[in-house]
mmCIF file of C-alpha atoms and ligand atoms in Angstrom:
data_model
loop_
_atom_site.group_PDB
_atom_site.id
_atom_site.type_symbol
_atom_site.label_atom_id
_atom_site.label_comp_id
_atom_site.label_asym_id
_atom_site.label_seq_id
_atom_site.Cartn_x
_atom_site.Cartn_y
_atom_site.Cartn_z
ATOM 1 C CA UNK W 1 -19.087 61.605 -50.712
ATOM 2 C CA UNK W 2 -18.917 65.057 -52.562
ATOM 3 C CA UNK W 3 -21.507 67.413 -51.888
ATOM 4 C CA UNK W 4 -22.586 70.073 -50.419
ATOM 5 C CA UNK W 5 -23.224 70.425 -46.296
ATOM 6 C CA UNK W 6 -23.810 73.018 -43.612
ATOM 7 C CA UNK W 7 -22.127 73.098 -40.146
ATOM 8 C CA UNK W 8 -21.969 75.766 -37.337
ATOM 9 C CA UNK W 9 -18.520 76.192 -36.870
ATOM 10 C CA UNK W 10 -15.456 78.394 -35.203
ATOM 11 C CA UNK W 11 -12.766 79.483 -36.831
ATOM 12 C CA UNK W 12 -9.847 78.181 -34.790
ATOM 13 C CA UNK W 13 -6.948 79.250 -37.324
ATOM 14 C CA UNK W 14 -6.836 81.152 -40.909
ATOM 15 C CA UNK W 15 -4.067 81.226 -43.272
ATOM 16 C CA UNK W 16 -3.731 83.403 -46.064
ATOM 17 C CA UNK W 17 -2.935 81.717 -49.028
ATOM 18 C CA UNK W 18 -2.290 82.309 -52.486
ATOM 19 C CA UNK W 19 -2.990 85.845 -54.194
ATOM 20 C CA UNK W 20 -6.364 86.186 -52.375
ATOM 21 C CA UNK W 21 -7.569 82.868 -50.361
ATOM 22 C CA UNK W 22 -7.799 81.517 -46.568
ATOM 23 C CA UNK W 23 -7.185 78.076 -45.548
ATOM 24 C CA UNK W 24 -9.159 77.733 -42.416
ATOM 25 C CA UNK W 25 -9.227 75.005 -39.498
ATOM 26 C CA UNK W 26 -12.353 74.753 -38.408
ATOM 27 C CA UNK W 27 -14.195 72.908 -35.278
ATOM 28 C CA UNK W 28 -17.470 71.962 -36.219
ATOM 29 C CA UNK W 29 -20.690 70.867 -34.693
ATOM 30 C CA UNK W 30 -21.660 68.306 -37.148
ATOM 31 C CA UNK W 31 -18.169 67.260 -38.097
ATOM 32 C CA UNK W 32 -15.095 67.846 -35.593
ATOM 33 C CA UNK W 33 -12.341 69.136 -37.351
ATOM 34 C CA UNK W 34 -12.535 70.752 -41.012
ATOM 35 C CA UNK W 35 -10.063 72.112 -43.547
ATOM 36 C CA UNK W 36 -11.264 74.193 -45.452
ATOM 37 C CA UNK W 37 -10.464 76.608 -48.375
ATOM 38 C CA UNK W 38 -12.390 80.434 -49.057
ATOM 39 C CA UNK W 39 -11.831 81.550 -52.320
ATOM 40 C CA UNK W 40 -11.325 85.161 -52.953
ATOM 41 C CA UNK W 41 -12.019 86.005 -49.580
ATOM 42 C CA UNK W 42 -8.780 88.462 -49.465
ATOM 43 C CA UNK W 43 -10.419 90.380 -52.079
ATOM 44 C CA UNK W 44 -11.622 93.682 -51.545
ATOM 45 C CA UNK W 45 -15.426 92.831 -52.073
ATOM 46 C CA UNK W 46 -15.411 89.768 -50.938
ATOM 47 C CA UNK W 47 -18.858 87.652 -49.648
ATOM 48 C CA UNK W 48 -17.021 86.589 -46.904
ATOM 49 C CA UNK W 49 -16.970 90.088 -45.394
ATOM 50 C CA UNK W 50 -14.358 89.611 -42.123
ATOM 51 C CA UNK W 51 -16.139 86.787 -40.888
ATOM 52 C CA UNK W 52 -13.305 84.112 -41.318
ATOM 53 C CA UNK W 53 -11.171 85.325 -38.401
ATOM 54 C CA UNK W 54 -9.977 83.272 -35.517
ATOM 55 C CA UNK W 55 -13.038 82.982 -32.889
ATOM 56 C CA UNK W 56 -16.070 83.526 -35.518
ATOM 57 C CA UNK W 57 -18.898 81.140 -35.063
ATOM 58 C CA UNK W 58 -20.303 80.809 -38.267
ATOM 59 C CA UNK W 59 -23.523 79.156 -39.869
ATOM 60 C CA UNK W 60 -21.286 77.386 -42.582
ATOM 61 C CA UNK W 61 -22.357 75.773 -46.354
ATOM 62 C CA UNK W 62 -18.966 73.833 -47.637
ATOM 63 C CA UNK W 63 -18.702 71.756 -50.770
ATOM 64 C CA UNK W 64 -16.737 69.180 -50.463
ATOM 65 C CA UNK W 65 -14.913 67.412 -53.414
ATOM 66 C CA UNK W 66 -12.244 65.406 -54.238
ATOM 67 C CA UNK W 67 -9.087 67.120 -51.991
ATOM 68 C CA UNK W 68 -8.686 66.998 -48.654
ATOM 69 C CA UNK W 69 -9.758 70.914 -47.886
ATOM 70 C CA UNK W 70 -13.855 71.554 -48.250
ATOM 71 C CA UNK W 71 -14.443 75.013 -50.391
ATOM 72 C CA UNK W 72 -16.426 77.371 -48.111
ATOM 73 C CA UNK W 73 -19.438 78.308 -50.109
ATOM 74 C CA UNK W 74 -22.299 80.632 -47.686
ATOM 75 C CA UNK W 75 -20.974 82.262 -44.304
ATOM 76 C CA UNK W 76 -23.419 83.867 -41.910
ATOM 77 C CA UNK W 77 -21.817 85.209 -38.478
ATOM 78 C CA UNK W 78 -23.504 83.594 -35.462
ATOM 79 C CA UNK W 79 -21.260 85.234 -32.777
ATOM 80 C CA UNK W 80 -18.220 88.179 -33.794
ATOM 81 C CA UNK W 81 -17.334 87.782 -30.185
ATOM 82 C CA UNK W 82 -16.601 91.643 -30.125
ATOM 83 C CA UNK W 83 -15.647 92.168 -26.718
ATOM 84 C CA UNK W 84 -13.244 89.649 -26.791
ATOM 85 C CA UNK W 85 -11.706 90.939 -29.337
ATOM 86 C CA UNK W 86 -10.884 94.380 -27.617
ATOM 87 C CA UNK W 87 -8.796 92.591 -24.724
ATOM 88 C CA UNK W 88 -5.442 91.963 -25.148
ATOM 89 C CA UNK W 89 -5.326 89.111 -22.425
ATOM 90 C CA UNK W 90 -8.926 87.340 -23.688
ATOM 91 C CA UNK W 91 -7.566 87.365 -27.130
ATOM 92 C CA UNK W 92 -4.606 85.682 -25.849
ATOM 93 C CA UNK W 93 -7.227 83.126 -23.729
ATOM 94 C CA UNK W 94 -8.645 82.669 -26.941
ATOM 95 C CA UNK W 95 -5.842 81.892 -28.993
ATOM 96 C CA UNK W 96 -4.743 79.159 -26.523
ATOM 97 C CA UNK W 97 -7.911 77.885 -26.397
ATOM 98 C CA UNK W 98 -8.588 77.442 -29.976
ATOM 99 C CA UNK W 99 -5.040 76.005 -30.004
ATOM 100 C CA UNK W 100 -5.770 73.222 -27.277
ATOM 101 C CA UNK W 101 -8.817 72.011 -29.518
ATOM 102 C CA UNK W 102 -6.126 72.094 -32.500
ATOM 103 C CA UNK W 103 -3.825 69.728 -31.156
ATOM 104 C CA UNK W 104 -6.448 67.730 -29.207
ATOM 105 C CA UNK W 105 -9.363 67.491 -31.306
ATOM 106 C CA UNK W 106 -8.236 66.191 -34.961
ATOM 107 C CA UNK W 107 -11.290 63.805 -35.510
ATOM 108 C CA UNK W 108 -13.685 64.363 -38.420
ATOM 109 C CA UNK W 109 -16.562 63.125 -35.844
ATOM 110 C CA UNK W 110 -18.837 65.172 -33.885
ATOM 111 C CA UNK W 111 -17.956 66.221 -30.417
ATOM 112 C CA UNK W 112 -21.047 68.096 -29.142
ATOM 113 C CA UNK W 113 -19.395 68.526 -25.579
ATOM 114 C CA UNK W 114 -16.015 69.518 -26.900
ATOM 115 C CA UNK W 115 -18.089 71.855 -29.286
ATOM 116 C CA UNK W 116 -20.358 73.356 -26.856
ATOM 117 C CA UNK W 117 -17.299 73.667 -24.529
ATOM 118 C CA UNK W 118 -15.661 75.914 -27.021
ATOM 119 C CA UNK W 119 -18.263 78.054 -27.711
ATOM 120 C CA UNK W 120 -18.740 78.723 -24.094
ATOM 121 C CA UNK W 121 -15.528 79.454 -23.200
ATOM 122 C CA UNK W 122 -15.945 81.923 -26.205
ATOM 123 C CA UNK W 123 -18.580 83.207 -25.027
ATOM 124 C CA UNK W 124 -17.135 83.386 -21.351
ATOM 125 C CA UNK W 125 -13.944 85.619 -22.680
ATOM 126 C CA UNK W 126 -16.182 87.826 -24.486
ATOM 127 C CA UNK W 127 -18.490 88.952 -21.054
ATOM 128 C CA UNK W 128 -21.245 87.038 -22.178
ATOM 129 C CA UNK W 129 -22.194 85.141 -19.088
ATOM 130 C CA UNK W 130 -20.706 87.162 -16.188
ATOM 131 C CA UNK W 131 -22.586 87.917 -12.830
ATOM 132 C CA UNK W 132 -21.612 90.962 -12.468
ATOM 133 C CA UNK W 133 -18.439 92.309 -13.598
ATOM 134 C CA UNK W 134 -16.432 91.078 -16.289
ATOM 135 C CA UNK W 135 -14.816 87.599 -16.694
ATOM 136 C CA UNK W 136 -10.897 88.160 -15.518
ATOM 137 C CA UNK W 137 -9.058 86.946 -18.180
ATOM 138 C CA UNK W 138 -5.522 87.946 -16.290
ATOM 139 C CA UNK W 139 -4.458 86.431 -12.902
ATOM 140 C CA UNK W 140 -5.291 83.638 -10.860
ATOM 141 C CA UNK W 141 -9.191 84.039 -11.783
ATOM 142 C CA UNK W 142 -8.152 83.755 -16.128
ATOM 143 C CA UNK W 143 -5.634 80.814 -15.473
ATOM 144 C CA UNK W 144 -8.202 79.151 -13.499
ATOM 145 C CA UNK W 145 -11.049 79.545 -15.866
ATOM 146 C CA UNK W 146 -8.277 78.520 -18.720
ATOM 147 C CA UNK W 147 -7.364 75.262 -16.237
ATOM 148 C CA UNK W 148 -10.812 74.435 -15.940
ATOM 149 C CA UNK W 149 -11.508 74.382 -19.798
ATOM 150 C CA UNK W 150 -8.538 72.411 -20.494
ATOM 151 C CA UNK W 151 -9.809 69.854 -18.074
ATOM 152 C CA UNK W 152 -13.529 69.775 -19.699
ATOM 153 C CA UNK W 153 -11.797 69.566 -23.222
ATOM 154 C CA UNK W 154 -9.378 67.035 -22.167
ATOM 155 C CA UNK W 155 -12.442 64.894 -20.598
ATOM 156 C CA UNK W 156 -14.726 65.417 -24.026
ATOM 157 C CA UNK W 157 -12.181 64.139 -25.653
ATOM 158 C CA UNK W 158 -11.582 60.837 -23.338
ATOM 159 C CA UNK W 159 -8.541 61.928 -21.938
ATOM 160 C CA UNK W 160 -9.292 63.237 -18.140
ATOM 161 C CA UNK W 161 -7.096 62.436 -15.593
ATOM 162 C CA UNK W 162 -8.280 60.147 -12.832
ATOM 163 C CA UNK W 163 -8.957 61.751 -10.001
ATOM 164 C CA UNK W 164 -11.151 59.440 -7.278
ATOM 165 C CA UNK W 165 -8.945 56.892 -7.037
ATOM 166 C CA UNK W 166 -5.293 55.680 -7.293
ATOM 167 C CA UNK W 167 -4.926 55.451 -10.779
ATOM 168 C CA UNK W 168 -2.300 52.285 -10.030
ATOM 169 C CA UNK W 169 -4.112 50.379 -7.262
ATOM 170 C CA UNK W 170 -7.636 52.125 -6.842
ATOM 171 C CA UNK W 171 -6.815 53.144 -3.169
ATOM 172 C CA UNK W 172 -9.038 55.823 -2.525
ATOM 173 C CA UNK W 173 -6.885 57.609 0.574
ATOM 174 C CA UNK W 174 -3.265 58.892 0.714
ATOM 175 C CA UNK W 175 -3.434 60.121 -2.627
ATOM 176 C CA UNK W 176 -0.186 62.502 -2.458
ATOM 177 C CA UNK W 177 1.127 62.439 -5.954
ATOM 178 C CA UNK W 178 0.285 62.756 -9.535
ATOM 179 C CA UNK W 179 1.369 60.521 -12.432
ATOM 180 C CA UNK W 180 1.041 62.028 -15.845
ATOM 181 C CA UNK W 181 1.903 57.913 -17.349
ATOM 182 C CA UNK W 182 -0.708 56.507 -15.011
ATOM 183 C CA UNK W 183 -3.432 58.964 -15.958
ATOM 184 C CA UNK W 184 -4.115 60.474 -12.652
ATOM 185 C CA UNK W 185 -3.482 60.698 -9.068
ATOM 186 C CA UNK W 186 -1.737 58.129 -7.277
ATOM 187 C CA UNK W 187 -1.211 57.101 -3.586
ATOM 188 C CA UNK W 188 2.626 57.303 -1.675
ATOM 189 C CA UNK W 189 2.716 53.649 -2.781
ATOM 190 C CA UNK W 190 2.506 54.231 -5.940
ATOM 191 C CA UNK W 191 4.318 57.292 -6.295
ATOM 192 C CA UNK W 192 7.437 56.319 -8.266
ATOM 193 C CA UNK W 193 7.100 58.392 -11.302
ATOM 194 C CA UNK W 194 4.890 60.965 -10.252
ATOM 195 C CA UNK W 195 5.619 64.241 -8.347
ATOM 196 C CA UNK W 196 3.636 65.430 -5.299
ATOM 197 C CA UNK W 197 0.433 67.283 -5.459
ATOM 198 C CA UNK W 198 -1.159 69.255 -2.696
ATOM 199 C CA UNK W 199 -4.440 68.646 -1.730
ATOM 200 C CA UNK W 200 -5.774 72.014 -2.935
ATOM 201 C CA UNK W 201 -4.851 71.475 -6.306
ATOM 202 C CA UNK W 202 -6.285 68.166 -6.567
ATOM 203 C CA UNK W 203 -9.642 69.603 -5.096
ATOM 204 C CA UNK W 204 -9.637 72.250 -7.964
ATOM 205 C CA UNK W 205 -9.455 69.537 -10.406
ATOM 206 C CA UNK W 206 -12.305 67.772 -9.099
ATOM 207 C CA UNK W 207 -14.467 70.897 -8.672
ATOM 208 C CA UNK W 208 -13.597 72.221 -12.067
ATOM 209 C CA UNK W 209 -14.624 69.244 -13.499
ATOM 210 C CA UNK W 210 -17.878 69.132 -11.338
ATOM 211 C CA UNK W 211 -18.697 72.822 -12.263
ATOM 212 C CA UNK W 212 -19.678 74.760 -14.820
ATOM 213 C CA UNK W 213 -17.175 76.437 -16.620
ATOM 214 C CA UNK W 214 -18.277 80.005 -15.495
ATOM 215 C CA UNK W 215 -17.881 79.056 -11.798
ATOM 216 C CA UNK W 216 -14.244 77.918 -11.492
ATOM 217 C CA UNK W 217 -13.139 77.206 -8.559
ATOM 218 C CA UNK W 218 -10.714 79.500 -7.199
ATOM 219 C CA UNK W 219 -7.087 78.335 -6.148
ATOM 220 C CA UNK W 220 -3.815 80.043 -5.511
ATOM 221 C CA UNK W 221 -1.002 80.188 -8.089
ATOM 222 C CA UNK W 222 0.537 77.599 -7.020
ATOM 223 C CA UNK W 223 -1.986 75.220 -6.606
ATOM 224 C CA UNK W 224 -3.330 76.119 -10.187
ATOM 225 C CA UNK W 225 0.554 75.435 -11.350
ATOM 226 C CA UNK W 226 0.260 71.981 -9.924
ATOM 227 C CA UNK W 227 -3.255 71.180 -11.922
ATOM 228 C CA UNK W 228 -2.116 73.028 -14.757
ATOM 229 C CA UNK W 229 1.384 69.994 -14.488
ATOM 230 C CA UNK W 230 -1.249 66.772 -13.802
ATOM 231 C CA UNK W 231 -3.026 68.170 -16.994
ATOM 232 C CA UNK W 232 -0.201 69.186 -19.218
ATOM 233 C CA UNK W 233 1.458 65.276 -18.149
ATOM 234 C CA UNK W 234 -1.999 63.271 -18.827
ATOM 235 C CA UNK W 235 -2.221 64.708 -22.600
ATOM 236 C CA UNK W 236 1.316 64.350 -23.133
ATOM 237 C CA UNK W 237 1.014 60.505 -22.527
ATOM 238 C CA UNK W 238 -2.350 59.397 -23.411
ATOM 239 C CA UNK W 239 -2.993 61.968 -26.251
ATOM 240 C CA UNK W 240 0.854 62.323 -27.679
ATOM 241 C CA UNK W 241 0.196 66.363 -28.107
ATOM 242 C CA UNK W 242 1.921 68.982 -26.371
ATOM 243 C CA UNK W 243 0.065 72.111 -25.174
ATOM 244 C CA UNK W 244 1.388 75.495 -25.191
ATOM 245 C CA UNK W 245 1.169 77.196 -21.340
ATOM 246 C CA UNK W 246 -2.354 77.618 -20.259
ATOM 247 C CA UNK W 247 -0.621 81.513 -19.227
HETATM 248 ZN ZN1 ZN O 1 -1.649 53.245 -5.331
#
């Protein structure tokens, strides 16, 4: 239905294009996923201002016509996520993290969790919700804040791994191993495709699922290399997309 519409939205990519537009993919509260095109907004007065860089959340009013792209018609900058923006290794956070939502997220329906998610991850990169001291976006802390989103986005979008249970035979002890084509964790029965997983990383799945985002749990490298495996495996077979390192 053409027409015009308003959204909050990020900004998870923009592409110059032409002598003085953007393409922009955008994740939106009241739609999912959006293409959309900003005329003029390379010019040098532009009404768009800077606003439709990666990471903006934007009050948005698109028109949307016959092509596939909406035009973006009134922008209004609900969070620049400044800080963020200064650090080299939350920009990079953020860059993976908008990508994740790319290649996981393609529906045109709206995913309040896997919207709010976003934002608060944002948010998170940008100092916003710290107790003290800033969010480490570096190290074990940044990887396992970036694990623990993954695992929120991947369970917004119906693709968490199972993690009570075998995901073959439902035994609920002796689960030593990890099978990305079953889904989840499995027991030494069931192991024959799966590799091992240590009991640390498969408690840092379940309590970064059963946590807030802010208080991920904290695991060593390895451990967080093991999730960041049972993660990467689940999407690959039960979503068919490929994410880049988590970092
Ligand atoms: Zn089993």
């Amino acid at each position: 239905m053409p027409g015009s519409f308003k959204t909050q939205a990020v900004v998870l990519r923009s592409i110059r294009y032409g002598e003085a537009d953007r393409v922009l993919h955008l994740y939106s509260a009241a739609r999912g996923r959006i293409g959309a095109i900003a005329k003029g907004s390379r010019k040098p007065r532009t009404r768009f201002g800077g606003r439709l860089e990666p990471f903006f959340r934007l009050d948005m009013v698109l028109h949307e016509g016959r092509g596939d792209l909406a035009t973006v018609t009134g922008v209004h900058t609900v969070d620049a996520y400044p800080n963020l923006r200064s650090s080299g290794p939350a920009l990079a956070a953020a860059a993976r993290g908008c990508d994740a939502v790319l290649r996981l997220l393609d529906s045109s329906e709206a995913n309040p969790a896997a919207y709010n998610l976003l934002c608060r991850y944002l948010a998170l990169l940008d100092g916003q919700e710290d107790d003290g001291g800033a969010l480490e976006t570096d190290g074990a802390a940044g990887l396992a804040t970036a694990l623990a989103f993954r695992l929120k986005l991947a369970l917004s979008a119906g693709f968490a791994p199972e993690l009570q249970t075998c995901s073959r035979c439902g035994e609920a002890d002796g689960l030593t191993a990890f099978s990305g084509a079953a889904g989840g964790v499995v027991c030494g029965a069931c192991e024959r495709d799966g590799f091992e997983i240590s009991a640390e990383a498969h408690r840092f799945m379940l309590d970064a699922l059963g946590r807030p985002l802010a208080q991920a749990p904290v695991a060593t490298n390895g451990a967080l290399r093991m999730a960041e495996r049972a993660i990467t495996t689940t999407l690959e077979h039960h979503a068919h997309v490929q994410l880049r390192a988590a970092a």
